[in-house]
Short mmCIF file of C-alpha atoms in Angstrom, two decimals:
data_model
loop_
_atom_site.label_atom_id
_atom_site.label_comp_id
_atom_site.label_asym_id
_atom_site.label_seq_id
_atom_site.Cartn_x
_atom_site.Cartn_y
_atom_site.Cartn_z
CA MET L 1 15.77 32.34 -22.70
CA ILE L 2 12.00 32.74 -23.42
CA ALA L 3 9.77 29.88 -24.89
CA CYS L 4 7.14 31.40 -27.13
CA VAL L 5 4.64 28.59 -27.53
CA PRO L 6 0.25 28.97 -28.10
CA ALA L 7 -1.33 28.42 -24.72
CA SER L 8 -3.15 25.36 -26.19
CA TYR L 9 0.15 23.47 -26.20
CA LEU L 10 0.67 23.90 -22.37
CA SER L 11 -1.09 21.80 -19.74
CA PRO L 12 -0.97 22.57 -16.50
CA HIS L 13 0.59 20.10 -13.47
CA PRO L 14 -0.25 21.22 -9.67
CA GLY L 15 3.16 21.99 -8.37
CA ARG L 16 5.34 21.70 -11.34
CA GLY L 17 3.71 24.77 -13.34
CA LEU L 18 3.37 23.92 -16.74
CA THR L 19 4.07 20.54 -18.75
CA PHE L 20 4.73 20.33 -22.88
CA GLN L 21 2.54 18.11 -24.81
CA PRO L 22 4.14 15.45 -26.48
CA GLY L 23 6.15 16.40 -29.72
CA LEU L 24 5.86 19.65 -28.84
CA THR L 25 8.24 22.08 -31.36
CA ILE L 26 8.79 25.28 -29.73
CA LEU L 27 10.71 28.41 -30.69
CA THR L 28 13.43 29.82 -28.07
CA PHE L 29 14.87 33.01 -28.15
CA ALA L 30 18.38 34.23 -26.40
CA PHE L 31 18.52 37.93 -25.85
CA HIS L 32 22.39 39.40 -26.59
CA HIS L 33 22.27 42.26 -23.90
CA SER L 34 25.71 43.15 -25.55
CA THR L 35 24.19 43.42 -29.08
CA GLY L 36 20.64 44.06 -27.83
CA THR L 37 19.76 41.42 -30.86
CA GLU L 38 18.03 38.12 -30.10
CA THR L 39 19.05 35.11 -32.49
CA GLY L 40 16.08 32.74 -32.42
CA ASN L 41 16.41 28.59 -33.01
CA ARG L 42 13.69 25.89 -33.49
CA ARG L 43 13.58 22.43 -31.28
CA SER L 44 11.80 19.61 -30.82
CA ILE L 45 11.28 17.86 -26.87
CA PRO L 46 9.54 14.91 -27.14
CA PHE L 47 7.86 15.50 -23.44
CA TRP L 48 9.42 18.05 -20.03
CA ARG L 49 9.17 17.30 -16.35
CA ASN L 50 10.83 17.74 -13.36
CA LYS L 51 13.09 15.21 -12.44
CA MET L 52 11.65 14.90 -9.00
CA ALA L 53 8.34 13.01 -8.44
CA SER L 54 6.18 12.15 -5.74
CA VAL L 55 4.70 8.52 -6.63
CA VAL L 56 2.34 6.36 -4.11
CA VAL L 57 1.31 2.54 -4.43
CA VAL L 58 -1.59 0.86 -3.16
CA GLY L 59 -3.39 -2.56 -3.30
CA THR L 60 -6.27 -2.83 -5.47
CA GLN L 61 -7.78 -5.78 -4.21
CA TRP L 62 -8.04 -7.14 -0.97
CA GLY L 63 -4.31 -7.01 -0.12
CA ASP L 64 -1.61 -9.37 -0.75
CA GLU L 65 -1.27 -7.77 -3.94
CA GLY L 66 2.69 -8.03 -4.25
CA LYS L 67 3.21 -4.42 -3.41
CA GLY L 68 6.62 -5.20 -0.94
CA LYS L 69 8.54 -6.69 -4.01
CA ILE L 70 7.20 -3.22 -5.94
CA VAL L 71 7.70 -0.96 -3.78
CA ASP L 72 11.14 -2.22 -3.20
CA LEU L 73 11.70 -2.29 -6.95
CA LEU L 74 11.16 1.02 -6.84
CA THR L 75 12.57 2.58 -4.15
CA GLY L 76 16.00 2.32 -6.27
CA TYR L 77 14.91 5.23 -7.83
CA ALA L 78 13.42 7.11 -5.03
CA ASP L 79 15.51 9.26 -2.44
CA CYS L 80 12.54 8.52 0.32
CA VAL L 81 10.26 5.84 1.19
CA VAL L 82 6.78 6.51 3.62
CA ARG L 83 4.73 4.28 4.93
CA PHE L 84 1.35 6.54 5.74
CA GLN L 85 -1.75 3.76 7.08
CA GLY L 86 -2.32 0.45 8.84
CA GLY L 87 0.03 -1.32 11.61
CA ASN L 88 1.58 -4.84 11.96
CA ASN L 89 -1.58 -6.58 10.59
CA ALA L 90 -0.28 -6.08 7.04
CA GLY L 91 3.48 -7.54 5.82
CA HIS L 92 5.28 -7.33 3.04
CA THR L 93 7.74 -10.45 1.67
CA LEU L 94 10.38 -9.64 -0.50
CA VAL L 95 12.93 -12.06 -1.93
CA VAL L 96 16.28 -10.71 -2.83
CA ASP L 97 19.08 -12.85 -4.22
CA GLY L 98 17.28 -15.54 -2.72
CA LYS L 99 16.90 -14.29 0.88
CA LYS L 100 13.46 -14.12 2.22
CA PHE L 101 12.79 -11.18 4.48
CA VAL L 102 8.98 -9.96 6.18
CA PHE L 103 8.33 -6.93 7.05
CA HIS L 104 5.32 -5.66 9.14
CA LEU L 105 6.04 -2.08 10.03
CA ILE L 106 9.30 -0.65 8.65
CA PRO L 107 9.30 0.21 5.01
CA SER L 108 10.23 -2.21 2.54
CA GLY L 109 12.78 0.47 1.09
CA ILE L 110 14.69 -0.49 3.93
CA LEU L 111 17.08 -2.99 2.57
CA TYR L 112 18.18 -0.34 0.64
CA GLU L 113 21.61 1.91 1.72
CA ASN L 114 21.59 5.56 1.66
CA LYS L 115 17.28 5.33 1.81
CA LYS L 116 15.58 7.42 4.59
CA CYS L 117 12.28 5.48 5.69
CA PHE L 118 9.46 7.16 7.51
CA ILE L 119 6.38 5.81 9.34
CA GLY L 120 3.62 8.61 9.27
CA ASN L 121 1.12 9.83 11.65
CA GLY L 122 -1.14 7.40 9.79
CA VAL L 123 0.11 4.08 11.11
CA VAL L 124 -0.80 2.72 14.64
CA LEU L 125 2.49 1.40 15.81
CA ASP L 126 3.33 -1.47 18.27
CA PRO L 127 6.78 -0.56 19.62
CA LYS L 128 7.86 -3.88 20.16
CA VAL L 129 7.37 -5.58 16.85
CA LEU L 130 9.05 -2.68 15.59
CA ILE L 131 12.16 -3.26 17.46
CA GLU L 132 11.97 -6.81 16.83
CA GLU L 133 12.31 -6.03 13.55
CA LEU L 134 15.10 -3.70 13.65
CA ASP L 135 17.12 -5.98 15.43
CA GLY L 136 16.39 -8.70 13.05
CA LEU L 137 18.45 -6.55 10.22
CA ALA L 138 21.02 -5.74 12.68
CA ALA L 139 21.36 -9.42 13.07
CA ASN L 140 21.51 -9.75 9.20
CA GLY L 141 24.41 -7.38 9.23
CA MET L 142 21.96 -4.41 8.36
CA PRO L 143 21.94 -1.87 11.39
CA ILE L 144 19.70 0.90 11.29
CA SER L 145 19.94 4.02 12.20
CA PRO L 146 17.94 7.43 12.72
CA GLU L 147 19.36 8.70 9.98
CA ARG L 148 17.75 5.95 8.19
CA LEU L 149 14.50 5.96 9.53
CA THR L 150 12.15 8.56 11.25
CA ILE L 151 8.76 7.66 13.48
CA SER L 152 6.28 10.77 13.09
CA GLU L 153 6.03 11.79 16.65
CA HIS L 154 1.94 12.10 15.98
CA THR L 155 2.18 7.92 15.66
CA HIS L 156 -0.78 6.63 17.81
CA ILE L 157 0.92 3.23 20.09
CA ILE L 158 -0.54 0.27 20.33
CA MET L 159 -1.02 -0.77 23.52
CA PRO L 160 -1.39 -4.03 25.65
CA TYR L 161 -4.94 -3.54 25.95
CA HIS L 162 -6.07 -2.95 22.75
CA ARG L 163 -4.42 -6.47 21.59
CA MET L 164 -6.87 -8.07 24.61
CA LEU L 165 -9.86 -6.19 23.18
CA ASP L 166 -9.27 -6.83 19.74
CA GLY L 167 -9.10 -10.35 20.65
CA ALA L 168 -12.43 -10.58 23.07
CA SER L 169 -14.44 -8.37 20.88
CA GLU L 170 -13.81 -11.03 18.19
CA SER L 171 -14.19 -14.01 20.38
CA ALA L 172 -17.67 -12.35 21.71
CA LYS L 173 -19.32 -12.20 18.02
CA LYS L 174 -21.29 -14.92 16.38
CA GLU L 175 -20.40 -17.43 14.16
CA GLY L 176 -20.99 -15.57 10.65
CA ALA L 177 -20.04 -11.92 12.21
CA LYS L 178 -16.37 -12.47 12.81
CA ILE L 179 -14.46 -9.85 11.21
CA GLY L 180 -11.61 -12.23 10.65
CA THR L 181 -9.07 -10.06 12.40
CA THR L 182 -5.30 -10.70 12.91
CA GLY L 183 -6.15 -9.79 16.88
CA ARG L 184 -3.17 -7.39 16.63
CA GLY L 185 -4.79 -4.66 18.10
CA ILE L 186 -5.16 -2.56 14.94
CA GLY L 187 -8.88 -1.67 15.10
CA PRO L 188 -8.95 -0.62 19.28
CA ALA L 189 -5.54 1.67 18.91
CA TYR L 190 -7.67 3.43 15.98
CA GLY L 191 -10.84 3.47 18.35
CA ASP L 192 -8.63 5.32 20.89
CA LYS L 193 -7.09 7.89 18.19
CA VAL L 194 -11.11 8.48 16.87
CA LEU L 195 -12.13 8.98 20.86
CA ARG L 196 -9.42 11.32 21.64
CA CYS L 197 -7.84 8.90 24.14
CA GLY L 198 -4.88 7.06 22.24
CA ILE L 199 -1.25 7.46 23.34
CA ARG L 200 1.19 8.93 20.41
CA ALA L 201 4.67 8.35 20.18
CA ALA L 202 5.23 11.69 21.35
CA ASP L 203 3.02 11.48 24.27
CA LEU L 204 5.72 8.38 25.27
CA LEU L 205 8.44 10.78 25.54
CA ASP L 206 6.66 13.13 28.38
CA GLU L 207 7.05 10.55 30.99
CA SER L 208 4.48 12.59 33.66
CA LEU L 209 1.66 12.64 30.58
CA PHE L 210 2.57 9.03 29.71
CA ARG L 211 1.84 7.65 33.09
CA ASP L 212 -1.21 10.36 33.63
CA MET L 213 -3.07 9.09 30.39
CA LEU L 214 -1.98 5.41 30.42
CA ALA L 215 -3.27 5.49 33.68
CA GLU L 216 -6.59 6.67 33.02
CA ASN L 217 -6.81 4.70 30.00
CA VAL L 218 -6.16 1.50 32.00
CA ALA L 219 -9.30 2.49 34.15
CA GLU L 220 -11.22 2.68 31.20
CA LYS L 221 -10.22 -0.93 29.80
CA ASN L 222 -10.43 -3.02 32.88
CA PHE L 223 -13.21 -1.92 33.05
CA LEU L 224 -14.21 -3.48 29.55
CA LEU L 225 -12.46 -6.59 30.18
CA GLU L 226 -13.62 -7.71 33.15
CA LYS L 227 -17.46 -6.33 33.44
CA LYS L 228 -18.09 -6.93 29.30
CA TYR L 229 -15.78 -9.64 28.26
CA ASN L 230 -15.37 -11.49 31.42
CA ALA L 231 -11.41 -11.55 30.99
CA ALA L 232 -8.52 -10.81 33.19
CA PRO L 233 -7.56 -7.23 33.59
CA ILE L 234 -4.04 -5.10 32.72
CA ASP L 235 -1.80 -4.22 35.27
CA PHE L 236 -0.60 -0.22 35.08
CA GLU L 237 3.14 -0.82 36.56
CA GLU L 238 3.83 -3.83 33.95
CA ILE L 239 2.27 -1.66 31.21
CA LEU L 240 4.31 1.57 32.12
CA ARG L 241 8.14 0.01 32.98
CA GLU L 242 7.50 -2.22 29.33
CA TYR L 243 6.84 0.89 27.35
CA SER L 244 8.98 3.45 29.41
CA ALA L 245 11.66 1.42 27.84
CA TYR L 246 10.49 1.16 24.69
CA ALA L 247 10.32 4.93 24.83
CA GLU L 248 13.75 5.21 25.89
CA ARG L 249 15.17 2.72 22.88
CA LEU L 250 12.90 4.46 19.84
CA ALA L 251 13.17 8.17 21.24
CA PRO L 252 16.32 8.86 18.30
CA TYR L 253 13.77 8.04 15.52
CA ILE L 254 10.90 9.82 16.71
CA GLY L 255 10.65 13.19 14.91
CA ASN L 256 8.56 15.81 12.53
CA VAL L 257 7.69 13.39 9.54
CA ALA L 258 5.55 16.26 7.49
CA VAL L 259 8.65 18.88 8.00
CA GLU L 260 11.16 16.25 7.00
CA LEU L 261 9.11 15.02 3.87
CA GLU L 262 8.57 18.83 2.87
CA GLU L 263 11.91 19.56 3.05
CA ALA L 264 12.79 16.54 1.20
CA ARG L 265 10.57 17.92 -1.65
CA LYS L 266 11.89 21.29 -2.00
CA ALA L 267 15.38 19.51 -1.89
CA GLY L 268 14.43 17.67 -4.91
CA LYS L 269 14.26 14.69 -3.89
CA ASN L 270 12.26 11.39 -5.07
CA ILE L 271 9.25 10.42 -2.55
CA LEU L 272 7.70 7.23 -2.55
CA PHE L 273 4.46 6.31 -0.81
CA GLU L 274 4.17 2.83 0.23
CA GLY L 275 0.39 1.81 1.45
CA ALA L 276 -0.13 -1.38 3.08
CA GLN L 277 -3.66 -3.86 2.98
CA GLY L 278 -5.45 -2.97 -0.45
CA THR L 279 -8.39 -1.18 -1.87
CA GLN L 280 -11.18 -3.20 -0.73
CA LEU L 281 -10.43 -3.22 2.65
CA ASP L 282 -9.99 0.53 3.08
CA ILE L 283 -13.13 1.63 5.95
CA ASP L 284 -14.84 3.77 3.90
CA HIS L 285 -14.88 2.22 0.96
CA GLY L 286 -14.24 -1.31 1.18
CA THR L 287 -16.43 -4.08 1.49
CA TYR L 288 -17.50 -2.80 5.34
CA PRO L 289 -17.70 -4.07 8.02
CA PHE L 290 -15.17 -6.35 6.53
CA VAL L 291 -12.37 -4.16 6.14
CA THR L 292 -9.45 -2.97 8.04
CA SER L 293 -9.56 0.34 10.52
CA SER L 294 -8.13 3.00 8.50
CA ASN L 295 -8.18 4.13 4.68
CA THR L 296 -6.06 2.05 2.24
CA THR L 297 -6.56 4.82 -0.40
CA ALA L 298 -4.21 6.82 -2.14
CA GLY L 299 -5.51 10.26 -0.54
CA ASN L 300 -4.65 8.68 2.90
CA ALA L 301 -1.10 9.18 1.60
CA CYS L 302 -1.56 12.86 2.21
CA THR L 303 -3.04 13.20 5.75
CA GLY L 304 -1.33 9.63 6.94
CA SER L 305 2.17 11.40 6.42
CA GLY L 306 1.59 15.13 6.45
CA PHE L 307 2.16 15.33 2.77
CA GLY L 308 0.83 18.23 0.13
CA PRO L 309 -1.83 16.57 -2.07
CA ALA L 310 -0.80 18.76 -4.67
CA HIS L 311 2.16 17.14 -4.40
CA ILE L 312 1.67 13.89 -5.87
CA ASP L 313 2.71 13.58 -9.30
CA GLU L 314 1.39 9.72 -9.82
CA VAL L 315 -0.11 6.91 -8.19
CA ILE L 316 0.92 3.15 -8.83
CA GLY L 317 -2.40 0.57 -8.48
CA ILE L 318 -0.90 -3.16 -7.67
CA VAL L 319 -2.82 -6.02 -9.12
CA LYS L 320 -2.25 -9.38 -9.05
CA ALA L 321 -3.14 -11.19 -11.49
CA TYR L 322 -5.75 -12.97 -9.81
CA THR L 323 -7.70 -12.79 -7.22
CA THR L 324 -7.18 -13.31 -3.52
CA ARG L 325 -8.46 -12.83 -0.28
CA VAL L 326 -7.23 -13.28 3.48
CA GLY L 327 -9.74 -13.89 6.00
CA GLU L 328 -13.51 -13.14 6.17
CA GLY L 329 -16.02 -11.09 4.51
CA PRO L 330 -17.64 -11.91 0.63
CA PHE L 331 -15.00 -12.81 -1.94
CA PRO L 332 -17.18 -13.12 -6.15
CA SER L 333 -15.02 -14.59 -7.68
CA GLU L 334 -13.68 -16.38 -5.61
CA LEU L 335 -13.17 -20.25 -6.64
CA PHE L 336 -14.01 -23.39 -4.25
CA ASP L 337 -12.46 -25.96 -7.39
CA GLU L 338 -9.20 -27.99 -8.13
CA THR L 339 -8.30 -24.63 -9.73
CA GLY L 340 -8.50 -22.88 -6.92
CA GLU L 341 -6.40 -25.13 -4.85
CA THR L 342 -3.21 -25.15 -7.77
CA ILE L 343 -3.80 -20.96 -7.74
CA GLN L 344 -3.08 -21.25 -4.30
CA LYS L 345 -0.69 -23.78 -4.16
CA LYS L 346 1.45 -22.49 -7.00
CA GLY L 347 1.52 -18.98 -5.80
CA GLY L 348 2.34 -19.63 -2.13
CA GLU L 349 -0.69 -18.14 -1.18
CA PHE L 350 -0.43 -17.52 2.98
CA GLY L 351 -0.64 -14.17 4.54
CA ALA L 352 2.33 -13.14 5.42
CA THR L 353 1.28 -11.92 8.70
CA THR L 354 -0.73 -14.57 10.00
CA GLY L 355 0.47 -17.36 8.50
CA ARG L 356 -3.34 -18.15 7.14
CA LYS L 357 -3.67 -19.87 3.59
CA ARG L 358 -5.42 -17.09 1.24
CA ARG L 359 -8.89 -17.76 -0.57
CA CYS L 360 -7.89 -17.71 -4.59
CA GLY L 361 -10.24 -16.75 -7.50
CA TRP L 362 -10.31 -15.52 -11.04
CA LEU L 363 -9.52 -11.99 -11.68
CA ASP L 364 -12.20 -8.99 -10.91
CA THR L 365 -11.75 -5.84 -12.82
CA VAL L 366 -14.86 -4.52 -11.45
CA VAL L 367 -12.91 -4.26 -8.02
CA VAL L 368 -9.92 -3.15 -10.10
CA ARG L 369 -11.76 -0.48 -12.06
CA GLU L 370 -13.05 0.66 -8.51
CA ALA L 371 -9.62 1.02 -7.12
CA VAL L 372 -8.99 2.85 -10.51
CA ARG L 373 -11.07 5.56 -9.61
CA LEU L 374 -11.07 5.54 -5.55
CA ASN L 375 -7.71 6.50 -6.17
CA GLY L 376 -6.86 8.18 -9.24
CA ILE L 377 -4.49 5.20 -10.84
CA THR L 378 -2.28 6.37 -13.39
CA GLY L 379 -0.56 2.59 -14.15
CA MET L 380 -0.87 -0.56 -13.14
CA ALA L 381 2.20 -2.56 -11.49
CA ILE L 382 0.75 -6.20 -12.47
CA THR L 383 2.06 -9.52 -10.05
CA LYS L 384 1.97 -12.92 -10.14
CA LEU L 385 1.34 -13.51 -14.13
CA ASP L 386 3.44 -16.84 -13.76
CA VAL L 387 1.39 -17.99 -11.45
CA LEU L 388 -1.45 -18.80 -14.35
CA SER L 389 0.78 -20.06 -16.62
CA GLY L 390 -0.54 -24.22 -17.39
CA LEU L 391 -4.09 -23.27 -17.26
CA ASP L 392 -5.57 -23.54 -20.40
CA THR L 393 -8.47 -21.07 -20.09
CA LEU L 394 -8.47 -18.08 -17.63
CA LYS L 395 -11.51 -16.34 -17.06
CA ILE L 396 -11.59 -12.48 -16.09
CA ALA L 397 -14.74 -10.96 -14.51
CA ASP L 398 -16.11 -7.82 -15.62
CA SER L 399 -19.45 -7.02 -13.98
CA TYR L 400 -22.07 -8.99 -11.77
CA GLU L 401 -25.45 -10.54 -11.27
CA VAL L 402 -27.29 -9.00 -8.13
CA ASN L 403 -30.58 -10.20 -7.94
CA GLY L 404 -31.33 -10.39 -11.36
CA ARG L 405 -29.79 -6.88 -12.37
CA ARG L 406 -25.95 -6.44 -14.43
CA THR L 407 -23.87 -4.20 -12.27
CA ALA L 408 -20.47 -3.02 -13.21
CA VAL L 409 -19.86 -1.27 -10.15
CA MET L 410 -19.29 -2.75 -6.29
CA PRO L 411 -22.73 -3.10 -4.60
CA PRO L 412 -23.35 -0.84 -1.38
CA THR L 413 -24.45 -3.24 1.15
CA ILE L 414 -22.87 -6.32 2.27
CA HIS L 415 -25.90 -8.70 1.08
CA GLN L 416 -25.34 -7.04 -2.13
CA ILE L 417 -22.32 -8.19 -1.97
CA GLN L 418 -22.73 -11.66 -0.84
CA ALA L 419 -25.34 -12.11 -3.79
CA ALA L 420 -23.45 -10.94 -6.62
CA GLN L 421 -22.78 -13.71 -9.05
CA PRO L 422 -19.67 -12.78 -11.45
CA VAL L 423 -20.29 -12.62 -15.17
CA TYR L 424 -17.11 -14.06 -16.84
CA GLU L 425 -15.19 -13.79 -20.11
CA GLU L 426 -13.12 -16.96 -20.90
CA VAL L 427 -9.75 -16.40 -23.00
CA PRO L 428 -6.72 -18.43 -23.47
CA GLY L 429 -4.10 -19.19 -21.24
CA TRP L 430 -0.57 -20.07 -21.62
CA GLN L 431 1.72 -22.92 -20.85
CA GLU L 432 5.01 -21.58 -21.23
CA ASP L 433 7.30 -21.11 -17.93
CA ILE L 434 7.22 -17.35 -18.20
CA GLY L 435 9.51 -16.86 -15.02
CA ALA L 436 13.08 -16.41 -17.23
CA VAL L 437 11.45 -13.67 -19.75
CA ARG L 438 13.19 -10.47 -19.12
CA SER L 439 10.79 -8.61 -22.09
CA ILE L 440 7.37 -8.49 -22.48
CA ASP L 441 7.95 -9.26 -26.07
CA ASP L 442 9.20 -12.55 -24.99
CA LEU L 443 6.38 -13.77 -23.14
CA PRO L 444 3.85 -16.04 -24.78
CA GLN L 445 1.53 -13.78 -26.94
CA THR L 446 -1.80 -15.46 -25.05
CA ALA L 447 -0.02 -13.71 -22.14
CA ARG L 448 0.37 -10.57 -23.66
CA ASP L 449 -3.23 -10.73 -24.75
CA TYR L 450 -4.02 -10.97 -21.22
CA VAL L 451 -2.45 -8.03 -19.99
CA LYS L 452 -4.00 -6.50 -22.81
CA ARG L 453 -7.19 -7.15 -21.93
CA MET L 454 -6.44 -6.72 -18.17
CA GLU L 455 -5.38 -2.93 -19.50
CA ASP L 456 -8.53 -2.76 -21.57
CA LEU L 457 -10.96 -3.87 -18.86
CA THR L 458 -9.54 -1.38 -16.26
CA GLY L 459 -8.78 1.72 -18.71
CA THR L 460 -5.15 1.39 -17.23
CA PRO L 461 -2.01 1.28 -18.49
CA ALA L 462 0.33 -1.26 -17.05
CA MET L 463 3.62 -0.18 -16.08
CA LEU L 464 5.27 -3.03 -14.65
CA VAL L 465 4.09 -7.11 -15.12
CA SER L 466 6.40 -9.04 -12.66
CA VAL L 467 6.87 -13.33 -13.02
CA GLY L 468 8.12 -13.87 -10.35
CA PRO L 469 9.11 -13.19 -6.57
CA ASP L 470 12.85 -12.18 -7.27
CA ARG L 471 13.76 -8.28 -8.14
CA ALA L 472 15.08 -9.92 -11.36
CA GLN L 473 11.99 -11.22 -12.83
CA THR L 474 9.80 -7.75 -13.28
CA LEU L 475 9.68 -6.05 -16.69
CA LEU L 476 9.54 -2.51 -16.00
CA LEU L 477 7.44 -0.95 -19.01
CA ARG L 478 7.52 2.76 -17.51
CA ASN L 479 9.42 4.08 -14.71
CA PRO L 480 7.21 6.36 -12.54
CA PHE L 481 10.30 8.37 -11.72
CA ALA L 482 12.37 8.64 -14.94
#
């Protein structure tokens, strides 16, 4: 069968051939070999695409946007879920059938049966934390076999000296210069990766190689701990015994994630890439130096897992209906009044990893637009819209005043960001409790208007709106896997 269409009606799509434009009517011909004749007919196709899709989910703000819930929801349509960066400094909180789960390393899609989860090479992994999560799932009647989870052999391992150096370095900083690190050893582990002295999952499985690498690292780290930070040294034999036991436990889970993902793609599987933290915490593009130690943006879904960038189909940006930040660093739209306290309490804004109280503020579309541009976001998943119920007036920052000049983009230096004063527009709020709403059309008109204003100011359509923490409290406007 041959489809005859003008070239202008076709658009190239990387990795998927040609995509027909919506509403196209095409003429198809079938050649009959027995008679040597052709017959033709006209048919309309609204849109064509392969069923297979690869979708990246990223945070658009400073993390804690509710990615865990969205990933958990989208996993229902995916076959594979991939964590591609960060470590146990991030946490995803999920509520399923009223039961709360918190994961720091295992992809949140693990709660679905028959889904394969991956921890990519872009992650730094604390084996003790991972084993605790595996044991916790088993205790809840959900044992995870190696067929359900693969750890990349190239994933770097967080060692005890990373945690010690993380804490010692933060403690040594002057007040006002502290980053607000979680103290989990994430930064020092990424530092060793860049310095080419890190220990990877594959290295753990080579007993003699691991012993040699550990000895070199312990000697160097003890010098830093004792001479620079006046701290107690670490014990080589103790670490060797502890991590050799971890290696034995995790060996069945360690494999080649990049190869498995390529095989899944070729088999037509749907793949979901799960980001951690948020765009403004990206080591290159965030509010440096008050950032995390990895690239939190969508491009790292590929480098952090070994997946070809031409095969990514969608990037979904998670946008909280207001803005939060945990730890130190600039936050232009932060609220210091009763409204900020109300949002914090109603939204349950405490860090999933540290339990620290999150700072709260109005929605900042300067931040969200930055995320749209940096990630190539194709759709917004709006979370916690229900938290804003009961407020008479809402504010949205759409630009900043920085030292007397108006700007619609994030300033480049930390001093300029700290000086940024948000320029707000006010919109009416709503009083109704929207937690039971199951259709976008049933939201109060002012709530629908707020969503529409978010779309207009960011230039990005909403594909989902969340009105509560449970799976059922989700209005799915467009399924990226459908």
